[in-house]
Amino acid sequence: MSSEGNVGRRKSRQACEQCRHSKRKCDGKEPCYSCRRYEHICSYSSRPRRRARIQGEKRSEEHLSPTTSVIQNDEVPTAVPEVVEKRSAKQISSVAPVPSGNTFARHLMAELSNGETQPLEYSSWNLGLRLDSAYETSIIDLAGLEEASLYSQVYFEKVNPVYSIVDQGRFGEQLQDRWTSSSSQSCEFDAIICGVIALGSLFSGANAFHRESQIVELGQKLLERWTPVDRLSRSSLPIATARILRVLYLRMAVDPRAAWQASRSSILALEGHSSDDTRNEQDSRCSTGNATSLMDEAQIHRKLHWIARLLDRIRNEFHPSQWDRDIVTISCPPPTPSPPGILDHTSTLISLYVVSLRFTNSPEHKSLAELTKILDDIDALPMSSHDALQLHKSNHALCIYRFMRLTSSVIPKRTLARILCTAKPGLAGAVRLAKDSQPW
């Protein structure tokens, strides 16, 4: 150990403020050894410490020093300006300049604060992304057109019927244009392609894409680059769609905390974007060709809002305080049902979710009659042939049964038979989904 380190461990009769706060031994210099070592500002209190009184010995007034008398009278002596200026100049000259951002922030805070400011927690400095090198990889480099078409087909067969937020015809045209274009620059549509391929690979079972994780990472980088956090404009519909696709993937493949963070970001971003249905109706009267496109956009906007709200409900029965969060209210009407002949179960899923809010979002326990009425409304919903929808309906019926058990110990046999009848198709559908490697 060096001689300077040995000197630093000698105890002084007066320690600096930093050593007193950290409970370290101070050598009494200006600056002291510890402050020079850890790049702290070394300062001493202008008021001397009060000596401990000796037990049984009384001090007379004539033996007290003027400083001690002032302290006992609760008066703070005024520091001599010349001494303060001399100490500050000596302290500043002794501090070696170091190229440290934390040191600069610490020194600046000490000069500007009045002594009552809490110490800062110095974290890393975020200097931003280097966009020139962070986004060199594009979707064309990770997947070919054949692979993209294959996993997109899996997505539209197994996922899009339940969460119908991507138009298959328009997606196919843009997919062909993306691979035939000469530009290698990433665009907003690439984020949708990443989400579609990732979900298609996830639902392919053993035939999953070998670059699925890289596709997911690329989609995240694209969203961080293109997505405005505060508000989504009408031109950013692809980004909003890509956000929901990412949340769907995370809900099935990764930790619930990451999925909840992504869903909350999506719902807050969608909350900032107001779907102006009145303006869409006025614009649709201008031309017949533009009417269909605007109405389709309004329908997709409604689906995105409600699906984001549905996916935002992540709960943990064992630790509800950790996972249960307040629902962000969205003032958006539900989407209208699709015309007959179109495979779209999204409206049924949203209707089932709206009914479930009546018993899951209420702080008070429902009576047996109220829960029976909710069960009637669930049974009145149109029956869906998709196994995922049947599983959702079965879960809601069993949830109502648990609420009934909390409310009343006696449940009519007819009601129990109805619950079992509603839950049975969902259990059979769950078996088929497991055999088909569909992680619903």
Coordinates of C-alpha atoms in Angstrom, one line a residue:
M1 CA 0.0 0.0 0.0
S2 CA 1.3 3.4 -0.9
S3 CA 2.1 6.1 1.7
E4 CA -0.8 8.2 0.4
G5 CA -3.1 5.3 1.1
N6 CA -1.8 5.0 4.6
V7 CA -2.3 8.7 5.2
G8 CA -5.8 8.4 3.9
R9 CA -6.7 5.9 6.7
R10 CA -5.6 8.2 9.6
K11 CA -8.5 9.6 11.5
S12 CA -8.8 13.4 11.6
R13 CA -10.5 15.5 14.3
Q14 CA -12.7 17.0 11.6
A15 CA -14.0 15.0 8.6
C16 CA -15.5 16.4 5.4
E17 CA -19.1 16.1 4.6
Q18 CA -18.7 13.3 2.0
C19 CA -16.7 11.1 4.4
R20 CA -19.1 11.7 7.3
H21 CA -22.0 10.8 5.0
S22 CA -20.3 7.6 3.8
K23 CA -18.8 6.8 7.2
R24 CA -15.3 6.7 6.0
K25 CA -12.1 7.8 7.7
C26 CA -11.0 11.3 6.5
D27 CA -7.4 12.7 6.6
G28 CA -8.7 16.3 7.0
K29 CA -7.0 17.6 3.9
E30 CA -8.7 19.8 1.2
P31 CA -9.5 17.7 -0.7
C32 CA -9.1 14.6 1.3
Y33 CA -7.7 11.3 0.0
S34 CA -11.2 9.6 -0.4
C35 CA -12.7 12.5 -2.3
R36 CA -9.7 12.6 -4.7
R37 CA -10.0 8.9 -5.2
Y38 CA -13.7 8.7 -5.9
E39 CA -14.0 12.1 -7.6
H40 CA -16.2 13.6 -5.0
I41 CA -16.4 17.3 -4.0
C42 CA -14.7 17.7 -0.7
S43 CA -16.3 20.2 1.6
Y44 CA -16.2 20.9 5.3
S45 CA -18.9 22.2 7.6
S46 CA -18.4 25.7 8.7
R47 CA -19.9 25.0 12.1
P48 CA -17.5 23.0 14.4
R49 CA -18.7 19.9 16.0
R50 CA -20.1 20.1 19.6
R51 CA -17.8 18.3 22.0
A52 CA -19.3 15.6 24.2
R53 CA -20.1 16.7 27.7
I54 CA -18.2 15.0 30.5
Q55 CA -20.6 13.2 32.9
G56 CA -20.8 15.0 36.3
E57 CA -18.7 18.0 35.3
K58 CA -20.4 21.4 34.9
R59 CA -19.0 24.1 32.8
S60 CA -19.2 27.7 33.8
E61 CA -20.1 30.5 31.3
E62 CA -16.7 32.1 31.6
H63 CA -14.9 28.9 30.4
L64 CA -17.1 28.7 27.3
S65 CA -15.6 29.9 24.0
P66 CA -17.6 32.4 21.9
T67 CA -18.3 29.8 19.3
T68 CA -19.7 27.3 21.8
S69 CA -21.9 30.0 23.4
V70 CA -23.3 30.8 20.0
I71 CA -24.1 27.2 19.3
Q72 CA -25.8 26.7 22.7
N73 CA -28.0 29.8 21.9
D74 CA -29.1 28.1 18.7
E75 CA -27.4 30.6 16.5
V76 CA -25.4 29.7 13.4
P77 CA -22.2 31.7 12.9
T78 CA -21.8 33.3 9.6
A79 CA -18.8 32.0 7.6
V80 CA -16.1 34.5 6.7
P81 CA -16.3 35.3 3.0
E82 CA -12.6 35.4 2.6
V83 CA -12.1 31.9 4.1
V84 CA -14.9 30.5 1.9
E85 CA -13.5 32.0 -1.3
K86 CA -10.0 30.8 -0.4
R87 CA -11.3 27.3 0.3
S88 CA -13.3 27.1 -2.9
A89 CA -10.4 28.3 -5.0
K90 CA -8.1 25.8 -3.4
Q91 CA -10.6 23.0 -3.8
I92 CA -11.3 23.8 -7.5
S93 CA -7.6 24.0 -8.3
S94 CA -6.9 20.6 -6.6
V95 CA -9.5 18.7 -8.5
A96 CA -8.0 17.1 -11.6
P97 CA -10.1 17.4 -14.8
V98 CA -11.5 14.0 -15.8
P99 CA -13.5 13.2 -18.9
S100 CA -16.4 11.7 -17.0
G101 CA -20.0 12.5 -17.6
N102 CA -21.0 11.4 -14.1
T103 CA -18.4 13.6 -12.5
F104 CA -19.5 16.6 -14.6
A105 CA -23.1 16.1 -13.5
R106 CA -22.1 15.7 -9.9
H107 CA -20.0 18.9 -9.9
L108 CA -22.7 20.8 -11.7
M109 CA -25.4 19.7 -9.2
A110 CA -23.2 20.7 -6.2
E111 CA -22.7 24.2 -7.7
L112 CA -26.4 24.7 -8.5
S113 CA -28.2 23.0 -5.6
N114 CA -28.9 24.7 -2.3
G115 CA -28.0 21.7 -0.2
E116 CA -31.5 20.3 0.0
T117 CA -31.5 18.4 -3.3
Q118 CA -31.4 14.6 -3.1
P119 CA -28.3 13.0 -4.6
L120 CA -28.7 11.8 -8.2
E121 CA -28.6 8.2 -9.2
Y122 CA -26.1 8.3 -12.0
S123 CA -27.1 5.9 -14.8
S124 CA -25.6 5.3 -18.2
W125 CA -25.9 8.1 -20.8
N126 CA -28.2 7.2 -23.7
L127 CA -26.5 8.7 -26.7
G128 CA -29.0 7.2 -29.2
L129 CA -28.8 4.6 -31.9
R130 CA -26.4 4.6 -34.7
L131 CA -28.9 4.2 -37.5
D132 CA -26.3 3.8 -40.2
S133 CA -25.1 0.5 -38.7
A134 CA -28.1 -0.7 -36.6
Y135 CA -30.5 -1.3 -39.6
E136 CA -28.2 -2.7 -42.3
T137 CA -30.0 -6.0 -42.2
S138 CA -33.4 -6.1 -44.0
I139 CA -36.1 -8.7 -44.3
I140 CA -34.8 -9.6 -47.8
D141 CA -31.5 -10.7 -46.3
L142 CA -33.1 -13.0 -43.7
A143 CA -35.8 -14.7 -45.8
G144 CA -36.6 -15.5 -49.4
L145 CA -39.9 -14.9 -51.2
E146 CA -40.7 -18.6 -51.0
E147 CA -40.2 -18.8 -47.2
A148 CA -42.1 -15.5 -46.7
S149 CA -45.0 -16.8 -48.8
L150 CA -45.0 -20.2 -47.0
Y151 CA -45.2 -18.8 -43.4
S152 CA -47.6 -16.1 -44.5
Q153 CA -50.0 -18.7 -45.7
V154 CA -49.8 -20.5 -42.3
Y155 CA -50.5 -17.2 -40.6
F156 CA -53.6 -16.5 -42.7
E157 CA -54.9 -20.0 -42.2
K158 CA -54.5 -20.3 -38.4
V159 CA -54.0 -16.8 -36.9
N160 CA -55.7 -14.2 -39.0
P161 CA -59.3 -15.7 -38.8
V162 CA -59.2 -15.0 -35.0
Y163 CA -57.3 -11.7 -35.1
S164 CA -58.3 -10.3 -38.5
I165 CA -56.1 -7.2 -38.8
V166 CA -54.2 -7.9 -42.0
D167 CA -55.9 -7.9 -45.5
Q168 CA -54.7 -11.1 -47.2
G169 CA -55.0 -9.8 -50.8
R170 CA -53.3 -6.5 -50.2
F171 CA -50.6 -8.2 -48.1
G172 CA -49.8 -10.6 -51.0
E173 CA -49.4 -7.8 -53.5
Q174 CA -47.1 -5.8 -51.2
L175 CA -45.1 -8.9 -50.5
Q176 CA -44.4 -9.5 -54.1
D177 CA -43.5 -5.8 -54.7
R178 CA -41.1 -5.9 -51.7
W179 CA -39.0 -8.8 -53.1
T180 CA -39.1 -7.5 -56.7
S181 CA -38.1 -4.0 -55.8
S182 CA -34.5 -3.0 -56.2
S183 CA -34.4 -1.1 -52.9
S184 CA -32.8 -2.8 -50.0
Q185 CA -33.8 -0.1 -47.5
S186 CA -36.2 -1.1 -44.7
C187 CA -39.7 0.3 -44.8
E188 CA -42.7 0.4 -42.6
F189 CA -44.3 -2.6 -44.3
D190 CA -41.3 -4.7 -43.3
A191 CA -42.5 -4.6 -39.7
I192 CA -45.7 -6.3 -40.7
I193 CA -43.8 -8.9 -42.7
C194 CA -41.7 -9.7 -39.7
G195 CA -44.8 -10.2 -37.5
V196 CA -46.6 -12.3 -40.0
I197 CA -43.6 -14.6 -40.6
A198 CA -42.9 -14.9 -36.9
L199 CA -46.4 -16.0 -36.1
G200 CA -46.6 -18.3 -39.1
S201 CA -43.4 -19.9 -37.9
L202 CA -44.7 -20.2 -34.4
F203 CA -47.8 -22.0 -35.6
S204 CA -45.9 -24.3 -37.9
G205 CA -44.8 -26.6 -35.1
A206 CA -41.8 -28.7 -36.1
N207 CA -41.5 -26.9 -39.5
A208 CA -40.6 -23.6 -37.8
F209 CA -38.4 -21.1 -39.6
H210 CA -34.7 -21.4 -38.6
R211 CA -34.3 -17.6 -38.4
E212 CA -37.5 -16.9 -36.4
S213 CA -35.6 -15.2 -33.6
Q214 CA -33.7 -13.0 -36.0
I215 CA -37.0 -12.0 -37.7
V216 CA -38.5 -11.1 -34.3
E217 CA -35.5 -9.0 -33.4
L218 CA -35.6 -7.2 -36.8
G219 CA -39.3 -6.4 -36.2
Q220 CA -38.5 -4.9 -32.8
K221 CA -35.8 -2.7 -34.3
L222 CA -38.1 -1.5 -37.0
L223 CA -40.8 -0.6 -34.5
E224 CA -38.3 1.3 -32.4
R225 CA -37.2 3.2 -35.5
W226 CA -40.5 4.0 -37.2
T227 CA -43.1 4.1 -34.4
P228 CA -44.0 7.5 -33.0
V229 CA -44.6 7.1 -29.3
D230 CA -46.9 10.0 -28.7
R231 CA -49.4 9.7 -31.5
L232 CA -50.2 7.5 -34.5
S233 CA -51.4 9.3 -37.6
R234 CA -53.6 7.8 -40.3
S235 CA -50.5 7.1 -42.4
S236 CA -49.0 4.9 -39.7
L237 CA -51.6 2.1 -39.8
P238 CA -48.9 -0.5 -40.8
I239 CA -47.0 0.4 -37.7
A240 CA -50.0 0.0 -35.5
T241 CA -50.7 -3.4 -37.1
A242 CA -47.1 -4.5 -36.6
R243 CA -47.3 -3.5 -32.9
I244 CA -50.3 -5.8 -32.4
L245 CA -48.7 -8.7 -34.3
R246 CA -45.6 -8.4 -32.0
V247 CA -47.8 -8.4 -28.9
L248 CA -49.6 -11.6 -30.2
Y249 CA -46.2 -13.3 -30.7
L250 CA -44.9 -12.3 -27.3
R251 CA -48.1 -13.4 -25.5
M252 CA -47.5 -17.0 -26.8
A253 CA -43.7 -17.2 -26.9
V254 CA -41.9 -15.2 -24.2
D255 CA -42.1 -14.0 -20.6
P256 CA -45.4 -12.4 -19.6
R257 CA -43.7 -9.2 -18.4
A258 CA -42.2 -8.5 -21.8
A259 CA -45.6 -9.2 -23.4
W260 CA -47.4 -6.9 -21.0
Q261 CA -44.9 -4.1 -21.6
A262 CA -45.4 -4.4 -25.4
S263 CA -49.2 -4.5 -25.1
R264 CA -49.3 -1.5 -22.8
S265 CA -47.1 0.5 -25.2
S266 CA -49.4 -0.5 -28.0
I267 CA -52.6 0.5 -26.2
L268 CA -51.1 3.9 -25.1
A269 CA -50.0 4.6 -28.7
L270 CA -53.4 3.7 -30.0
E271 CA -55.1 5.8 -27.4
G272 CA -53.2 8.8 -28.8
H273 CA -54.6 8.1 -32.2
S274 CA -58.3 8.9 -32.5
S275 CA -60.3 7.0 -35.1
D276 CA -62.4 9.7 -36.7
D277 CA -65.3 7.8 -38.1
T278 CA -67.3 10.9 -38.9
R279 CA -64.6 12.2 -41.2
N280 CA -64.4 8.8 -42.9
E281 CA -68.1 8.9 -43.7
Q282 CA -67.8 12.4 -45.1
D283 CA -64.8 11.4 -47.2
S284 CA -66.5 8.3 -48.4
R285 CA -69.3 10.3 -50.0
C286 CA -66.9 12.0 -52.4
S287 CA -66.1 9.0 -54.5
T288 CA -67.4 5.4 -54.6
G289 CA -63.9 4.0 -55.2
N290 CA -62.5 5.7 -52.1
A291 CA -65.5 4.7 -49.9
T292 CA -64.5 1.1 -49.6
S293 CA -60.9 1.8 -48.8
L294 CA -61.8 4.3 -46.1
M295 CA -64.4 2.0 -44.5
D296 CA -61.9 -0.8 -44.5
E297 CA -59.4 1.4 -42.7
A298 CA -62.0 2.5 -40.1
Q299 CA -62.9 -1.2 -39.6
I300 CA -59.2 -2.1 -39.1
H301 CA -58.7 0.8 -36.7
R302 CA -61.6 -0.4 -34.5
K303 CA -60.2 -4.0 -34.5
L304 CA -56.8 -2.7 -33.5
H305 CA -58.2 -0.7 -30.6
W306 CA -60.2 -3.5 -29.2
I307 CA -57.6 -6.2 -29.8
A308 CA -55.0 -4.1 -28.0
R309 CA -57.4 -3.6 -25.1
L310 CA -58.1 -7.4 -25.0
L311 CA -54.4 -8.3 -25.1
D312 CA -53.6 -5.8 -22.4
R313 CA -55.3 -7.8 -19.8
I314 CA -52.5 -10.0 -18.4
R315 CA -53.3 -11.4 -14.9
N316 CA -51.6 -13.7 -12.5
E317 CA -53.8 -15.5 -10.1
F318 CA -51.0 -16.0 -7.6
H319 CA -49.6 -12.5 -7.7
P320 CA -52.4 -10.2 -8.8
S321 CA -50.7 -7.0 -7.5
Q322 CA -47.8 -7.7 -9.8
W323 CA -49.6 -8.4 -13.1
D324 CA -53.1 -6.9 -12.7
R325 CA -53.1 -3.4 -14.1
D326 CA -55.8 -0.8 -14.7
I327 CA -57.5 -1.0 -18.1
V328 CA -56.9 2.0 -20.3
T329 CA -60.3 3.2 -21.5
I330 CA -60.7 3.5 -25.3
S331 CA -63.6 5.5 -26.7
C332 CA -64.0 3.5 -29.9
P333 CA -67.1 1.6 -31.1
P334 CA -66.7 -2.2 -31.7
P335 CA -66.1 -3.4 -35.2
T336 CA -69.1 -4.5 -37.3
P337 CA -69.5 -8.2 -38.1
S338 CA -68.0 -9.3 -41.4
P339 CA -70.3 -10.2 -44.4
P340 CA -71.3 -13.8 -44.7
G341 CA -68.7 -16.0 -46.4
I342 CA -65.7 -14.2 -45.0
L343 CA -63.7 -16.2 -42.4
D344 CA -63.5 -13.6 -39.7
H345 CA -64.1 -14.4 -36.0
T346 CA -62.7 -11.2 -34.6
S347 CA -66.2 -9.6 -34.0
T348 CA -67.2 -12.7 -32.1
L349 CA -64.0 -12.6 -30.0
I350 CA -64.5 -8.9 -29.2
S351 CA -68.2 -9.5 -28.3
L352 CA -67.2 -12.3 -25.9
Y353 CA -64.6 -10.0 -24.3
V354 CA -67.2 -7.2 -23.8
V355 CA -69.5 -9.6 -22.0
S356 CA -66.7 -10.9 -19.8
L357 CA -66.0 -7.3 -18.6
R358 CA -69.3 -7.4 -16.7
F359 CA -68.0 -9.9 -14.2
T360 CA -64.1 -9.6 -14.4
N361 CA -63.9 -5.8 -14.2
S362 CA -66.4 -5.2 -11.4
P363 CA -65.0 -4.7 -7.8
E364 CA -68.1 -6.2 -6.2
H365 CA -69.3 -9.8 -6.3
K366 CA -72.2 -10.5 -8.6
S367 CA -75.3 -12.3 -7.3
L368 CA -76.2 -15.7 -8.6
A369 CA -79.0 -14.3 -10.7
E370 CA -76.6 -11.7 -12.3
L371 CA -74.0 -14.4 -13.1
T372 CA -76.7 -16.6 -14.7
K373 CA -77.8 -13.6 -16.9
I374 CA -74.2 -13.2 -18.0
L375 CA -74.1 -16.9 -18.8
D376 CA -77.2 -16.5 -20.9
D377 CA -75.6 -13.7 -22.9
I378 CA -72.5 -15.8 -23.5
D379 CA -74.6 -18.7 -24.8
A380 CA -76.5 -16.2 -27.0
L381 CA -73.4 -15.3 -28.9
P382 CA -73.0 -16.8 -32.4
M383 CA -71.4 -20.2 -32.3
S384 CA -67.9 -20.2 -33.9
S385 CA -66.4 -23.2 -35.5
H386 CA -62.8 -22.1 -34.7
D387 CA -61.3 -24.1 -31.8
A388 CA -59.6 -21.0 -30.3
L389 CA -63.0 -19.2 -30.0
Q390 CA -64.6 -22.3 -28.4
L391 CA -61.7 -22.4 -25.9
H392 CA -62.3 -18.7 -25.1
K393 CA -66.0 -19.4 -24.5
S394 CA -65.2 -22.4 -22.4
N395 CA -62.8 -20.4 -20.2
H396 CA -65.5 -17.7 -19.6
A397 CA -68.1 -20.4 -18.6
L398 CA -65.7 -21.9 -16.1
C399 CA -64.8 -18.5 -14.8
I400 CA -68.5 -17.8 -14.2
Y401 CA -68.7 -21.1 -12.3
R402 CA -65.9 -20.0 -10.0
F403 CA -67.7 -16.7 -9.3
M404 CA -70.8 -18.6 -8.6
R405 CA -69.0 -20.7 -6.0
L406 CA -67.8 -17.6 -4.3
T407 CA -71.3 -16.1 -4.2
S408 CA -73.3 -19.1 -3.3
S409 CA -72.5 -22.6 -2.1
V410 CA -75.6 -24.1 -3.8
I411 CA -75.8 -23.9 -7.6
P412 CA -78.9 -25.2 -9.4
K413 CA -78.3 -28.4 -11.3
R414 CA -79.7 -26.9 -14.5
T415 CA -77.1 -24.1 -14.3
L416 CA -74.3 -26.6 -13.8
A417 CA -75.5 -28.6 -16.8
R418 CA -75.4 -25.5 -18.9
I419 CA -71.9 -24.6 -17.8
L420 CA -70.7 -28.1 -18.6
C421 CA -72.4 -28.0 -22.0
T422 CA -70.7 -24.7 -22.8
A423 CA -67.3 -25.9 -21.6
K424 CA -67.3 -29.3 -23.3
P425 CA -66.7 -28.0 -26.9
G426 CA -63.8 -25.8 -25.7
L427 CA -62.1 -28.8 -24.0
A428 CA -62.4 -30.8 -27.1
G429 CA -61.0 -27.9 -29.2
A430 CA -58.1 -27.6 -26.8
V431 CA -57.1 -31.2 -27.5
R432 CA -57.2 -30.6 -31.2
L433 CA -55.2 -27.4 -30.9
A434 CA -52.5 -29.2 -28.9
K435 CA -52.3 -32.0 -31.5
D436 CA -52.0 -29.5 -34.3
S437 CA -49.2 -27.5 -32.4
Q438 CA -51.2 -24.3 -32.2
P439 CA -50.2 -22.4 -29.1
W440 CA -53.5 -20.7 -28.4

